[in-house]
GROMACS .gro file of C-alpha atoms in nm:
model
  311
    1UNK     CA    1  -4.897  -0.643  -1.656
    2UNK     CA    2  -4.834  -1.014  -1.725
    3UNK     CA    3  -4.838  -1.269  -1.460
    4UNK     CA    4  -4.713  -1.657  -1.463
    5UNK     CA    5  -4.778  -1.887  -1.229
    6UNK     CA    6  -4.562  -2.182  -1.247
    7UNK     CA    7  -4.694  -2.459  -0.982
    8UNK     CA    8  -4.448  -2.686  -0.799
    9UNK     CA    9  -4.480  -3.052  -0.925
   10UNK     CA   10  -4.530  -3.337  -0.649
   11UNK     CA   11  -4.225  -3.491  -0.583
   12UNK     CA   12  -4.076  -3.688  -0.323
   13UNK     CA   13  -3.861  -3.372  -0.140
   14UNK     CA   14  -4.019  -3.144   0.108
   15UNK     CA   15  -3.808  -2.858   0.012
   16UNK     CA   16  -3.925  -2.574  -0.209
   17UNK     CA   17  -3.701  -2.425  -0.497
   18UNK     CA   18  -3.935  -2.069  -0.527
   19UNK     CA   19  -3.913  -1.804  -0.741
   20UNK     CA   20  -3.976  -1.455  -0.794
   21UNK     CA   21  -3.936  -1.248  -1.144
   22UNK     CA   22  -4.071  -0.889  -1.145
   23UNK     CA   23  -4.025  -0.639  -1.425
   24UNK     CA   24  -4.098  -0.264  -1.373
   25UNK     CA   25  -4.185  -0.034  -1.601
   26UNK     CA   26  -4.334   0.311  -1.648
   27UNK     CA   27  -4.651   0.390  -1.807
   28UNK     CA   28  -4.796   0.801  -1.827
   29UNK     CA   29  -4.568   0.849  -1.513
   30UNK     CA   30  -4.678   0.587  -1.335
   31UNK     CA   31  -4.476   0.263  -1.217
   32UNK     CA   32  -4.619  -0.073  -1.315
   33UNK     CA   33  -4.528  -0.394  -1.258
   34UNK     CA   34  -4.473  -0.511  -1.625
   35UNK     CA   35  -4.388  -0.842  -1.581
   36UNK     CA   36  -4.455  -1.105  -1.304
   37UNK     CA   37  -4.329  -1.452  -1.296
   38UNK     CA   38  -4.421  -1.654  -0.962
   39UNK     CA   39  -4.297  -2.006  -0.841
   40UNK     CA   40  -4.426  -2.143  -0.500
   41UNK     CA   41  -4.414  -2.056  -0.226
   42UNK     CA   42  -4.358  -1.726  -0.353
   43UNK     CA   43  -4.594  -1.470  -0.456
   44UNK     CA   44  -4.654  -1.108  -0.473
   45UNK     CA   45  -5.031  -0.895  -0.418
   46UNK     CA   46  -5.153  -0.662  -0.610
   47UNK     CA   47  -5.006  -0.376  -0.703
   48UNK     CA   48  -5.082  -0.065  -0.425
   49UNK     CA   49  -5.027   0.294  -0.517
   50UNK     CA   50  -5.084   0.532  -0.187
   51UNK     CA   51  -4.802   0.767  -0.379
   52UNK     CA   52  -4.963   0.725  -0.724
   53UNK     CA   53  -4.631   0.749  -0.945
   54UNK     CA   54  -4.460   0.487  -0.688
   55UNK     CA   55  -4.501   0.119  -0.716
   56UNK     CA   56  -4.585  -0.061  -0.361
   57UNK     CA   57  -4.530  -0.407  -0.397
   58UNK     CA   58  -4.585  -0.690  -0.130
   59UNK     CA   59  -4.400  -1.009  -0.150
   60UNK     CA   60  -4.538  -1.333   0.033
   61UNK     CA   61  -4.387  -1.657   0.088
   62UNK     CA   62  -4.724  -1.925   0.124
   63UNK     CA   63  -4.526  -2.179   0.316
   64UNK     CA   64  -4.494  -1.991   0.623
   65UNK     CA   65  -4.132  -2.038   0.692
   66UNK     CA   66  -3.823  -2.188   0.513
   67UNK     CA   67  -3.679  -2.458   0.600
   68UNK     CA   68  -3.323  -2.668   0.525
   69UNK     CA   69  -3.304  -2.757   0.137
   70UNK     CA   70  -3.484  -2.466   0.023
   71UNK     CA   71  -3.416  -2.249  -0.255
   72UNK     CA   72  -3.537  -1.913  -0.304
   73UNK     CA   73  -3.465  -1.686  -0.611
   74UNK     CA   74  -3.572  -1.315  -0.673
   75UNK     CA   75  -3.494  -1.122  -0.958
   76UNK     CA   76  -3.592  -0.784  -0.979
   77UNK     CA   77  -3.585  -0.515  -1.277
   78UNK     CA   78  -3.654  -0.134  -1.278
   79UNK     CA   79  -3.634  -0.010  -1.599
   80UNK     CA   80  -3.490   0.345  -1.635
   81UNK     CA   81  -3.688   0.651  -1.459
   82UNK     CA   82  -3.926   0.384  -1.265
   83UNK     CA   83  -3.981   0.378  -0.870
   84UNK     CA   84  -4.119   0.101  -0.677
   85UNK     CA   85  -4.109   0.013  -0.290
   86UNK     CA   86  -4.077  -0.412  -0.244
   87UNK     CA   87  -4.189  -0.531   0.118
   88UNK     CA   88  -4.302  -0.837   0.270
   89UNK     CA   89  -4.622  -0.896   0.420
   90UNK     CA   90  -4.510  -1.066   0.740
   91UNK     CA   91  -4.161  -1.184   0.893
   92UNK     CA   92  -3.988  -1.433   0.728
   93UNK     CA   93  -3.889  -1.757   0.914
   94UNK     CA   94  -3.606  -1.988   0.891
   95UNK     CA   95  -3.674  -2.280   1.097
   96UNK     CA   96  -3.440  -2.528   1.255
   97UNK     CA   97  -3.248  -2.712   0.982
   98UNK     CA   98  -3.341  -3.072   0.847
   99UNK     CA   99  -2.896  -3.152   0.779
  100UNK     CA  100  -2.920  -2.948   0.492
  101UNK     CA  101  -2.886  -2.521   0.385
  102UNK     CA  102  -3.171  -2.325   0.310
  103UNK     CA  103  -3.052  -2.024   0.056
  104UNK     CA  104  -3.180  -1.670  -0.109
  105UNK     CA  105  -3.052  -1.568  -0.365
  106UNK     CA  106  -3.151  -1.213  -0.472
  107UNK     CA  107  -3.017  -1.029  -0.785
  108UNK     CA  108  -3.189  -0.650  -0.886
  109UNK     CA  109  -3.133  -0.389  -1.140
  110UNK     CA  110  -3.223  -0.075  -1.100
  111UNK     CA  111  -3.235   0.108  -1.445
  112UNK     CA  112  -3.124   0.461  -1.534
  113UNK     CA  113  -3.286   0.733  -1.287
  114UNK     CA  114  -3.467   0.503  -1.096
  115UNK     CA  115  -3.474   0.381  -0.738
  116UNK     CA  116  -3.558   0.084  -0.542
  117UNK     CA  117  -3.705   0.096  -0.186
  118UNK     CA  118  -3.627  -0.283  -0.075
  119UNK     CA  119  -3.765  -0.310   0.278
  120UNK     CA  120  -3.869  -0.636   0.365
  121UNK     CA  121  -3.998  -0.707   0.723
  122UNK     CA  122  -3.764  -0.872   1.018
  123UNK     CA  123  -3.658  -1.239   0.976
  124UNK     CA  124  -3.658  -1.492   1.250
  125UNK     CA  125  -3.362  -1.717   1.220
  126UNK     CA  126  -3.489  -2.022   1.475
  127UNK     CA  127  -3.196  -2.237   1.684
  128UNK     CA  128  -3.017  -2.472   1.467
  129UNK     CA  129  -3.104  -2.336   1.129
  130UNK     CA  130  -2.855  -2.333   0.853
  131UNK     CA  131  -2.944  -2.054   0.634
  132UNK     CA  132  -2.730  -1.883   0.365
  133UNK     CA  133  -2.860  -1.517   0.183
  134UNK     CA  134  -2.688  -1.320  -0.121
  135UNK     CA  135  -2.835  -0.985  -0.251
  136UNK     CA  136  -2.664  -0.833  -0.536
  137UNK     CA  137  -2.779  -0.489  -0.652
  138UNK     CA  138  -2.618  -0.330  -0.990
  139UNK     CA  139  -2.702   0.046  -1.025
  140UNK     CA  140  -2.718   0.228  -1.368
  141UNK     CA  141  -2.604   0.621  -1.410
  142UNK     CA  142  -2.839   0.824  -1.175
  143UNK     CA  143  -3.015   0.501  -0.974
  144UNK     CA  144  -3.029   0.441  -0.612
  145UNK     CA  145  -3.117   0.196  -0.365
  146UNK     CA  146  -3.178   0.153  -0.027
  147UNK     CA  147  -3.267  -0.120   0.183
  148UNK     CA  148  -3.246  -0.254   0.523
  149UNK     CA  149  -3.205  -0.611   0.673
  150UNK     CA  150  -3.328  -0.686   1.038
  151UNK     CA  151  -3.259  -1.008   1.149
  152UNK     CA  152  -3.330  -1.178   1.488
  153UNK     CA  153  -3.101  -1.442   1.612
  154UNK     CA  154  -3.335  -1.754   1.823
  155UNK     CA  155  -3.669  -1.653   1.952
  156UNK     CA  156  -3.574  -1.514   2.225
  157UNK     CA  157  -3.883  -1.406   2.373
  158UNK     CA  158  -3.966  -1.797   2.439
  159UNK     CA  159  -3.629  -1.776   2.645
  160UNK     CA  160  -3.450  -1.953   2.294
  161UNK     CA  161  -3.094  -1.872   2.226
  162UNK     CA  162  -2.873  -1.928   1.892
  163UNK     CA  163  -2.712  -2.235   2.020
  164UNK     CA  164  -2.654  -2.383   1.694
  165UNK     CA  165  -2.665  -2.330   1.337
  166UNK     CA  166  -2.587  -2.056   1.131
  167UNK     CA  167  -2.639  -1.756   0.978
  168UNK     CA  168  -2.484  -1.594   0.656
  169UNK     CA  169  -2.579  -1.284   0.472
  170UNK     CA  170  -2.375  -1.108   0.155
  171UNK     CA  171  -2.504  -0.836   0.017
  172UNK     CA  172  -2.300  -0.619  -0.272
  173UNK     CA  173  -2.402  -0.296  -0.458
  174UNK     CA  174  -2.234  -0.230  -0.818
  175UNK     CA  175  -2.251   0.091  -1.020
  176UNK     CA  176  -2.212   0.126  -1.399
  177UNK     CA  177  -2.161   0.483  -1.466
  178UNK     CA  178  -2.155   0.410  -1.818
  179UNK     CA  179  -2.482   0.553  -2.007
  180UNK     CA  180  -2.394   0.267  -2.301
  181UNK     CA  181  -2.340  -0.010  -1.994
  182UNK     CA  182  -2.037  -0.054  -2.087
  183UNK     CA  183  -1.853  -0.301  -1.782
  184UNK     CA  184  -1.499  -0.017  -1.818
  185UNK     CA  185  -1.672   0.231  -1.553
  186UNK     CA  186  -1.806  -0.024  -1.293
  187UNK     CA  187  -1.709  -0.025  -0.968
  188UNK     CA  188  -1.830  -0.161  -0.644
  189UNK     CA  189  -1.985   0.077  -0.408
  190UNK     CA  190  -2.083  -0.129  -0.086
  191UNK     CA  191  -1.989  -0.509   0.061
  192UNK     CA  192  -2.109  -0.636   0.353
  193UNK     CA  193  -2.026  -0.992   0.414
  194UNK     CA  194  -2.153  -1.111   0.758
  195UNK     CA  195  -2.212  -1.483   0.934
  196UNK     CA  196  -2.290  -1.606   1.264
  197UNK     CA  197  -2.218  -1.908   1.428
  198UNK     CA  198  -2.469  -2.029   1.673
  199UNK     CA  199  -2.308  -2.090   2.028
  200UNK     CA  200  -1.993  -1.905   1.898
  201UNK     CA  201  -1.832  -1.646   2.116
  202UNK     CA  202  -1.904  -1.399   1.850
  203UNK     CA  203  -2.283  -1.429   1.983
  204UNK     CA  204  -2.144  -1.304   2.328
  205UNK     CA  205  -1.832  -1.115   2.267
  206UNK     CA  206  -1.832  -0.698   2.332
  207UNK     CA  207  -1.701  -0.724   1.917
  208UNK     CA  208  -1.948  -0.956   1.822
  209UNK     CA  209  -2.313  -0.922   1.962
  210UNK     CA  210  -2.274  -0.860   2.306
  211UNK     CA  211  -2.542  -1.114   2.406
  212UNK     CA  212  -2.841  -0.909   2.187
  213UNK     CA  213  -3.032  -1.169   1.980
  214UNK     CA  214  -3.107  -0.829   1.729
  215UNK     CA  215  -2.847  -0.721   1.428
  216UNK     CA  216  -3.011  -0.474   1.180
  217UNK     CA  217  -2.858  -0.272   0.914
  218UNK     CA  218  -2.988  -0.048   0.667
  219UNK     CA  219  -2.820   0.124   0.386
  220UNK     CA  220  -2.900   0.413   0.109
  221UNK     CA  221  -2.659   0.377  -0.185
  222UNK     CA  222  -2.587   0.564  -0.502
  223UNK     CA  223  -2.502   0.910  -0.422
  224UNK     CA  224  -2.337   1.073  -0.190
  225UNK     CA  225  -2.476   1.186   0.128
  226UNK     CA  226  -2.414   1.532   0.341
  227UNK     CA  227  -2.275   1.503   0.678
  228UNK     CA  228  -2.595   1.660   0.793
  229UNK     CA  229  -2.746   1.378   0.688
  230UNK     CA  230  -2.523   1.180   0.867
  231UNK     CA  231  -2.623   1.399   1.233
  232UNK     CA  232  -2.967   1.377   1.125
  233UNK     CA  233  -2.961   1.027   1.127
  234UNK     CA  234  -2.750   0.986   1.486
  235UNK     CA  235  -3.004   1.245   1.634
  236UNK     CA  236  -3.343   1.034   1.513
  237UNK     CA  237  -3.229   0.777   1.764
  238UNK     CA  238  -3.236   0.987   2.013
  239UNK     CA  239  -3.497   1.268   1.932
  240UNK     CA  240  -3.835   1.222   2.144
  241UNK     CA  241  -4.095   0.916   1.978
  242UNK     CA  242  -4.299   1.051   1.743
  243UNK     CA  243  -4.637   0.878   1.602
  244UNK     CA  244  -4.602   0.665   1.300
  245UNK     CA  245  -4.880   0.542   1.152
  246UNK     CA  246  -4.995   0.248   1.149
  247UNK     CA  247  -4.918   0.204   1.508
  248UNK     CA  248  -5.007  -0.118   1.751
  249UNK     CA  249  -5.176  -0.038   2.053
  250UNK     CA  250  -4.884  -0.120   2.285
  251UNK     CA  251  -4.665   0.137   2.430
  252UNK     CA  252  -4.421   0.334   2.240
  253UNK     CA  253  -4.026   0.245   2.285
  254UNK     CA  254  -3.827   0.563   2.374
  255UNK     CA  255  -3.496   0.506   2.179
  256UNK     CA  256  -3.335   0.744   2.397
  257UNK     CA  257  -3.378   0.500   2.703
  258UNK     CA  258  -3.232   0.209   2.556
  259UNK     CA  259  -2.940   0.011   2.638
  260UNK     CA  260  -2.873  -0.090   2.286
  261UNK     CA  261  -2.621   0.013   2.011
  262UNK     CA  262  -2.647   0.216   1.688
  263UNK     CA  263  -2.408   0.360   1.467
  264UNK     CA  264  -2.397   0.553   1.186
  265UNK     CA  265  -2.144   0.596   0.859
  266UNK     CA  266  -2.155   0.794   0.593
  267UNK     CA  267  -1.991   0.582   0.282
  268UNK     CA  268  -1.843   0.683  -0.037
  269UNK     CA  269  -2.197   0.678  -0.244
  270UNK     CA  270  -2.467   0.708   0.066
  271UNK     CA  271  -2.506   0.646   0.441
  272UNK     CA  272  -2.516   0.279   0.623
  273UNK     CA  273  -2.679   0.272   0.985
  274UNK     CA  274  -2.619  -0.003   1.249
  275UNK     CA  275  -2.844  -0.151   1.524
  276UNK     CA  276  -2.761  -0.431   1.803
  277UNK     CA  277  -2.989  -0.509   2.058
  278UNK     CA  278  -3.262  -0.731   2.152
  279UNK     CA  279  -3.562  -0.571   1.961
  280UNK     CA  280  -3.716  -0.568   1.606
  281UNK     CA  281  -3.934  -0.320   1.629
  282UNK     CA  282  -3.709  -0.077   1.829
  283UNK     CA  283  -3.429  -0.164   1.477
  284UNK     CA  284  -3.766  -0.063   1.266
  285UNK     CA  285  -3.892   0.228   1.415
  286UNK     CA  286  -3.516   0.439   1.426
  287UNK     CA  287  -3.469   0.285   1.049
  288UNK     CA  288  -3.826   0.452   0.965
  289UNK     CA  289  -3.715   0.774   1.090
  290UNK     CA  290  -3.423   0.743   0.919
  291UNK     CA  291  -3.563   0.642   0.608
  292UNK     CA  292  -3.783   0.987   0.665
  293UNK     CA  293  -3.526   1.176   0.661
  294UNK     CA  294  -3.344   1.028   0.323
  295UNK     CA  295  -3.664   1.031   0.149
  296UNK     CA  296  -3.702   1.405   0.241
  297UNK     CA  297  -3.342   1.486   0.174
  298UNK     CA  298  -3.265   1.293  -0.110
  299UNK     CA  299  -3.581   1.182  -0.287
  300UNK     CA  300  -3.763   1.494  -0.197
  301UNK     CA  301  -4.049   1.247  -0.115
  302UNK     CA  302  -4.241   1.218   0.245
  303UNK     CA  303  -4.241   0.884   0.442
  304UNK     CA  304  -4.555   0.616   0.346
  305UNK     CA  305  -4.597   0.356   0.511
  306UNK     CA  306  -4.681   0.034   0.391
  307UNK     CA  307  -5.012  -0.097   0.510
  308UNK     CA  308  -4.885  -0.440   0.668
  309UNK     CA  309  -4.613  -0.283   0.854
  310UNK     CA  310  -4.690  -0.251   1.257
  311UNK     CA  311  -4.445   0.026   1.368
   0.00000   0.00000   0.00000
């Protein structure tokens, strides 16, 4: 594996422009990071391999939040048959804007037979931030990825609400089914554009949010699913809480009890699940079972959990 580290150069802005280049390859049936380019504030660990042919990769971002005039840029390769899992070692934070946008950009590739676990932890979007995200994902013949995004709307356990600001996400999913990638057979499996205004009625409306600070999604893509799948995925929000480790030493959540609001689809190429409500770790824990069961089903893999996670 090669690794750059390009430092930031003083200048007189106090926004970041960060980036994040990694290159996967496989090596004796094992998936290495085979490139690694890294711009501040971002960075990535070491390598971790609790599945041995899978890749666990944690992403960091050193400056502890992001903030308005930021730019972030991840690119992300998987070269054909490879497998890696991409998380982030703690929730990212968008803090309250400066006047001007903070924005992600995220492109990946996931080669020929491979797949992509991208399962970043929750981000904090703090009143009066102005924050923009895209994620594109192109697929080659065979590949699949899934992901999830789980986003929380003012810190509302210090009483804070999404008064103003905004939040915009866009994320697309592509597949070439040509084995020469030729551009004739691509077509577009998934869009889901989605923005919030802070204060709007959207944040209070029965369509929009229904007063829950908490909007979560997470998506498989790249084959389709069974509708089995699909029940399987309805019924793990309301089977009976079963340990996960690791686990934090306050009480578990019974899903079951909750006043909050899932659904579940089954798309063309995979399955998409939906969470409102007012809390992260209740989004994570049903998108962990679900995850379970995809793994099982369609990766024939069990679950492993990363080490940072607290589920």
């Amino acid at each position: 594996m090669s690794a750059i580290i390009h430092p930031i150069a003083p200048n007189s802005s106090a926004s970041w422009h960060g980036q994040l280049e990694l290159d996967y390859a496989q090596r004796d049936g094992k998936t290495i990071p085979d490139r690694v380019f890294v711009q501040a504030p971002l960075k990535v660990q070491r390598p971790f391999y609790p599945e041995e042919e899978v890749c666990h990769t944690v992403m960091l971002h050193t400056a502890g939040g992001i903030v308005g005039g930021d730019r972030l840029s991840l690119n992300v390769n998987l070269q054909p048959q490879t497998h890696a899992l991409i998380t982030s070692a703690a929730a990212a934070k968008i803090y309250r804007s400066n006047g001007r946008e903070a924005q992600q950009t995220t492109q990946i590739r996931v080669g020929t037979a491979a797949c992509l676990e991208w399962l970043p932890q929750e981000t904090i979007v703090f009143d009066g931030a102005q924050y923009a995200q895209q994620l594109k994902v192109e697929l080659e013949p065979e590949a699949v990825w899934m992901g999830w995004e789980i986003t929380r709307l003012g810190r509302s356990a210090r009483g804070e609400r999404f008064e103003t600001g905004y939040w915009r996400s866009k994320i697309e999913v592509w597949q070439n089914n040509a084995p020469d990638g030729g551009t004739a057979s691509r077509r577009l499996l998934w869009v889901d554009p989605q923005g919030i205004q802070g204060g709007h009625e959207m944040m209070t409306s029965l369509h929009g949010l229904a007063g829950y600070p908490v909007i979560a999604s997470f998506v498989f893509v790249g084959r389709g699913v069974s509708p089995e799948l699909v029940k399987a995925a309805r019924a793990a929000w309301h089977s009976p809480e079963k340990p996960i480790e690791p686990l934090q030493e306050e009480p578990l959540i019974t899903l079951h009890e909750s006043a909050h609001q899932i659904g579940v689809t089954r798309l063309r190429a995979g399955l998409l699940c939906r969470y409102r409500g007012d809390s992260t770790l209740e989004a994570k824990r049903w998108f962990v079972r679900v995850w379970e069961l995809v793994r099982s089903g369609e990766l024939g893999r069990s679950v492993c959990v990363p080490r940072v996670w607290q589920v």
